[in-house]
Structure formats: C-alpha cells, structure tokens
Amino acid sequence: ISQTSFSVGDEIIVDDILEDSTLSLTTDKSQYLPGSTLLITGFTTKAIPFEGLKFNVKDPNGKIIFTGSLYPTNGKFSTNVFLTTVNPVYGKYQIIGEYFDRSALASFEVIKDIKEEQAVSLWTDKEAYALGETVTITGRLNNVWVGFMDLEIIQTKNAALATSALGGGNSGFKISDIVKISGDGSFTYYFKIPDSNIRLGDYKISVSKEVGFASKTIRVVINPSEYVVSTDPLSLSTDKVIYDLGDVMTINGFIANITSSSSFQTSSVNISIFHEDGSPLEIVILPGHATSSDSTFAYTLTAIPDSSGRFSVQTNIMQNVFTEGSYKIKAEYRGLTKTTTVGIVDPLKLSDGPLLTLDKSVYGLGESVLLTGLLPPTGDNSVKGSLTKPDGSIVNFGATVDNQRFSWSWIAPITEKPLSIKLDDRSTSKTNYGIYKIHVSTASYGKDIFFKVSADPENDSLSLVPLYVSTEKSLYKAGEKLKVIGNIIKREQGSQGLVIPERVIIKVVDGKTPFKQIHEASVYPDQGGNFQSLFELPITVFSEGEYKVKALYSSKQAESTFTIANDYSFGSDEKLSLLLVTDKSDYYPGDLVTVSGKPNKLIYLEKFDVSVIQKIDGEITCGSFYCGKHVGPVTTIRPSSSGSFSHQIQLSDSPSSVGSYEITVDAGFETKSLMFDVVEKPIILESEKSPLTIIEKVNRILENKTSITTNEKTIDDNQVLPRVLSGSLLTAKADQSDVNLRISSESGVCIIGPDENCLVKDSTKKPGQIYESVSVDGVNLKVRYSGPDVYLEKFDILPESSTDFLPNVTWNVDVIKDDQASRFYYKINYKILE
C-alpha cells in the first residue's frame, strides 16, 4: 500500500532554482612598466557575509610579490598594487584569487622601459595645429630625475624682417612656466593657441634644467590636414613654380636642427641661383661703377633663419639679370645643401602655343593637381579643357584667362577604385591609378600635358611610353584564358585634337625559336588609351614553358612574357593514371570537402563515378592504391572539356562524423581511392584574464597561405564578437632572416609585412609606445609587431577604441619563404555580449 497527499489552492508556488555563483578578476591594462600602479578589479554574482577574497600576485618565476584580502561592495572588489622599480622582473604575472569555494585567474605583463639616449625627450600630439587648438606636450627624463623643469614656448618670427610679406616682426607671444615631473620621469603640459591670424607661424617649445635640454618646433597653419611635415634636415621651396619676368620670387626654407654660437649668433643661409646647365647666374657691373678689377659677380642671396629654423628671402626677377628658361636655386647651411627648380617665362614670347605647367608629374591618392597656363597675346578671355582618366572617362572644365594666365585645380581620387569583375569573358578591370591627360584649347591653340596617379608617388615616375602591354598574370595553367591588357598614348593630328582611329594588333607567340605565332587579334583602344583581349590556352597547344605577347600600334612595338604550366603528359611513355586530390587533409564536422581529379594524359572520358564512406576501425583501406567496387552511394559526374572533374561532399555537423573517410573514384580505365580525416573542432578555452572572454586557438599550420575570418558568432550559446587577432610564426634561427609574415586585409591592403607598401614594416616597440595606429579600409586599428628577422615573429591586431570590435572580414596571412620549415599559430579573442 502506498499513499501521497496534495493540496488545491489559487496560487502556483514556483520552486527557487539556485544558480551557481561566479567570480572573475581583471586588470585595468594588459601591460605595465616598472613604477606603474596595477589596478585589480574582481566581480562576484553572490556576496558572502564576512567572507573576503584572498589573492596572490606571482611574478614569472612563481614568487609571490603581493598578497591580500578584499571585501566586496555591491559584488565588486578592487585594490591597487605598486610595481617596484628595484630589480624588476619582466614577463607574465599571474593573479590568483579565491572566494569561498570559487577561484579565478588573471594575468598581465611587465615590460622593459626603453628610453632614448638623450637626457630629455620631448613630444607633441601633432606636428601642425589650427588656430584655437590645444597643444598637448609630453616628455620624460631618461637619466636623472628632478622635481621640476623650466618650460618656454615662444612664437618665432625674425624681428629683423619687420612686418614684411616674409612674416617677420616681433611676435609678442611667449609662455614661461614650470612643469612637474612624475615619479617615472614623465611630464605633461597643455596650452591653447590664440584664435588670431597673427598667431600663424612656428612655435618653439623648450624644456631645460641642469640635467638636460630639449626643444621642438610646431607649426600653426590655416589647414593642418593639408600640411606636410618635411623630414629633410634642410628644406627649400618657392611660392610659385613658374615666374614671369618682372615678378617677385619668395624663397622659403626650414632647418630641422638649427645651431647657434656661444654669442647667440645664428649662422646665415647662403642662397645661390644657377642656370639649367649648372653655370652660376652672374651680374655684370656697368663700366665705371665697379669697385674692383672684376666687373662680374655671382648672384647670391643671404637669409637669416629665426630661432625655429625657418627662413625667407625675396628677389626681383629683373629682365637685365634673368632670361627665359629654368633655374636651379641652391641653399647652403653648415654643410647642408638643398636645391629646387623654378621656371621663368616671357609672356610675350610664346611662339609654340600655350605654356602648360603642373606642380608635380606624379601624384598620390587624394592629392591636389594644380595646372597653370600662360597663353600667347591672342586676346582670349577663357580656355576650354578636358581631363581624360585611365578608364576612358572624360571631365570637361573651363578657366578664365587673366593677363594671359589661367589656373585650374583638381583633386585626385581619394581611394583606389574597386575592381569591376564579371563572370563572362568580357570582364574588365578599372583603376584610378595610371596616366591622366589634360587637353587645353582656345580658338587658335590646343595643347596636351600628362600626369600620373600612383600608389607610391615618392618612388614612382611619369613615363610617356607610346605603347605598353602586359598579361593579367605571369603564370597560367593550360586550359585557362589568357588576358592581355595594355595602354597607348593616342596619336593626334591638327590643332583640334582629332584622334586617328587605329587598332592595336596583339600576337601570342612561342617563347622559343623560331617564335611561332599561335594567336592574333586586333582591338580598338578606349577613350583613355586602354585595350585588352582574351585568348584561349588549349591544353594540346600550349605545353609547359615561356610565351610572349607582342603588341603593335602605329609603328611602335612592345612585348611581355608569361609562363604556362601544363600537368598533362603528351608523347611520353608514362602509364595512363588517375590523379586525385582533396582541398585539405583534415576537416571539421559540418565542413565541405572538395575532391578533384583528372587523368595524367588528355583522353576522352564519358563520366567519373564517385563514392565516399566512413571507415570503421580495423578495416583495411585502399589508400591511394587500386581498389575494387564502390561500397557507398555513387555519384556520376561529367568531365570538363579538359577531362577534369570536381565534386563537393557535405559532412554532417555532429560528433559522430569524426573519423576517417575513403573516397573512391572510377574513371573507367582505373579506380582509385583517397583518404581524409574528420577531426574535432579546435578546443575553445576560456581566457585566463576574464570569463567574459573566449579564446579560439589554431596551432601548427604548415601551409604558406592562411585565411582567418573574424566575425560575430555563437559559441556555447554565447553571442561573441572578435576583439583581438594574434599570431606567431616559429622558424629555425638559421632561416629567420629568410622567412617572414605578411598580413593583408580583405581588400588587399598590406597591414604587416616587409614590402614597401605595407603599413607596418618594423617593430612597433619604440620609446613611449608599444602599438602603432593604422587606418585600414576606413577602420582605425592598433597593431603590435615584433618586427622581421626574429626567431618568433608575433603580431596583435585590435581596434583603436577599447569599446569597438574587429570588423567581420577575412584576413589573409602569407608566410613568405621558399622550402624552409615553419609553424604558424593564431588565436582570436572573443568578448561575450552581455
């Protein structure tokens, strides 16, 4: 006999389900310098009365350097720990906390403080400022500590120049103050630039004491975003590029490290003017006016720099001294020299039509292109112009003529144009890089001038080659399509710019004697002079080796070389066999397996029969040897025109899919099998720093190319976002100088690598900084990099803001090497969304 009891009421009583309490520890930063204060913060979801959090801080050697007990306030613990400067231990420290029956771990690093060799370091947050902005001055003492330093800020203007157009006169702006030195030797000071036009110019900032001296010059300009800081020890420029006879020429310059004598005298800058052939410009004294036997003197000028190092001088371009042509201006200061070139024209002497001048011949993205022109005295009051871009599009413009002169400016595209990719044979590539043409015309004249937009304008040059040809790739596989691209500078006739319609002849020839011709095509170039064509590369025609592409246009010829790789055997005694391969050797549950194959010789095949089975432990496998009948479901695939096939197999996303698999392919003349393994997904570990962070690790990657995707995902029912991408490349010490990493964004921007166009090429660890800030595809990132040529090459990429996350993109990692052995590891730190 059994019995029970129950009751009936008007309310359902819900049992309370007790949840386990959690404990976490965090630090305010991940890295500290000796002498810094470490802030430890802990959180618990359940406070226990009269129970304290017991914690220890251990150095990298396992020695306890601090211990204590903390009591919670609203579930939060916090305390500060001073990191000693006496015999500091560098490396990774651990914080171990215990609260009742819960424990937590956190970690941080103590890194070496790298100081500059000079006694005092001085920095500002920017090099150029606008009126009304606040300047942040920072610095540090590197050798000896004192409590205070003397600070002086003065607007530097040369009083000897009075208030002329050279910017002279007494400025009247000066700050004298003291700055307090912190315990680690650093200091900070702020001041605001007055919002008045008389405060434009240079400001010299100096800090001094008996322990040392440092100074720095900043520039206040109308538009700081357009100001370019010169890194040359001596810079030189003029207010214009082209002058007319009778104009006034202003010569400006800057000395980066100006020196003065013990008597506070500043050395002068000697400025000389030379003809284009290098001979000095000379002045001839009239007879009877010479003060010596020599009646010819070199045309020289003297400039006195101000205390910041800036100098200016003016001279009249007199017709009895200067003639039409180009002149070199040379500045000399204490062994330093700098030259620049200007042009001088006679506006009344223009027998060859308009004179067109650009301020540069090669520009970068976003730079301003300035065109100036001088017309013959025809009475025209306006000009018409057109700008032809590399893609053939045309921008029309007009300009007003004033005293036979006109000017026009245009901003180059600020970003590279994304490639226009189509899936058919008429795919085109459009770019903002290349040669641009400006055509200027009046009722009686017409003239062209060219410039170039380049990704590296400092090291590039403008070459007006009439014909250029190349291939889209340098290496093709037999069976692919060859894409030939090129550019011409079109011939014109008459003064109206009438283009002669003429085609470009393209030939594809064998790279070996007798250079047999294989293909030929004729194409019309577009408005920008660009042309392209596609050619088939049949497997039976193009054997392995080098080939040439030749282009002919208007009696001009250009050529380019490309290489063909052909996996098929022709005319050999090699036995007919089936070649099989999978895209990877190991897969995860839920992955897509791609198997492809082909015969080693070009033969006719009707079909491939493909099957796949999961192997059972103890079974005998075929491996890569000849096998019998299929034992799994069969899929029939028709071969391509080249005799190859490709097939995809979807794996089950369940734990039972882990194991070994065998793919069997029957090609009619042979049946072969291939093995692959399905392994468990990478172990996801909780971060030692905080339970709010999850780390996903991938180890021991042998391939040269790796794609890493950072996107929002769900891990163990937690919605997470990527915060930090870290990677390490391990190689033998003997090979470390020959093996390097290159990390690129999804759009192809090189972020880290040895190439010149990479944003970070060397170690980011410098005095006062660990990370380097870069902008990639409109996203501001912080990059930490060990630098190349090291045994363990490491990097970290994270958002610049502590509240942001990495974008949902794919990062491409290339290991640049030949056949050296290396191992690549990476991990992604995800933060759990609360």
mmCIF file of C-alpha atoms in Angstrom, residues 17 21 55-56 65 137 162 196 210 219 267 283 288 300 324 362 391 438 633 638 651 653 709 746 832:
data_model
loop_
_atom_site.group_PDB
_atom_site.id
_atom_site.type_symbol
_atom_site.label_atom_id
_atom_site.label_comp_id
_atom_site.label_asym_id
_atom_site.label_seq_id
_atom_site.Cartn_x
_atom_site.Cartn_y
_atom_site.Cartn_z
ATOM 1 C CA ILE A 17 16.369 27.298 -8.532
ATOM 2 C CA SER A 21 27.907 31.992 -8.122
ATOM 3 C CA PHE A 55 44.505 36.835 -3.662
ATOM 4 C CA ASN A 56 48.191 36.453 -4.539
ATOM 5 C CA ILE A 65 55.179 39.587 -4.673
ATOM 6 C CA ILE A 137 53.178 68.488 -24.747
ATOM 7 C CA ALA A 162 59.856 93.773 -39.553
ATOM 8 C CA SER A 196 44.008 85.198 -34.302
ATOM 9 C CA GLU A 210 70.804 71.494 -15.289
ATOM 10 C CA ARG A 219 53.591 74.820 -36.969
ATOM 11 C CA SER A 267 74.576 81.253 -38.936
ATOM 12 C CA ILE A 283 75.623 90.236 -62.521
ATOM 13 C CA GLY A 288 82.926 102.980 -64.343
ATOM 14 C CA THR A 300 73.755 85.282 -54.326
ATOM 15 C CA GLU A 324 63.579 82.810 -70.155
ATOM 16 C CA VAL A 362 53.299 62.085 -60.131
ATOM 17 C CA ASP A 391 39.367 54.272 -67.598
ATOM 18 C CA ILE A 438 44.804 67.238 -69.731
ATOM 19 C CA PRO A 633 26.336 5.594 -52.734
ATOM 20 C CA ARG A 638 30.565 14.513 -66.310
ATOM 21 C CA LEU A 651 29.945 16.469 -43.854
ATOM 22 C CA ASP A 653 27.696 18.581 -38.263
ATOM 23 C CA THR A 709 37.794 35.147 -40.547
ATOM 24 C CA GLU A 746 40.208 41.504 -47.315
ATOM 25 C CA ILE A 832 30.841 37.689 -24.752
#
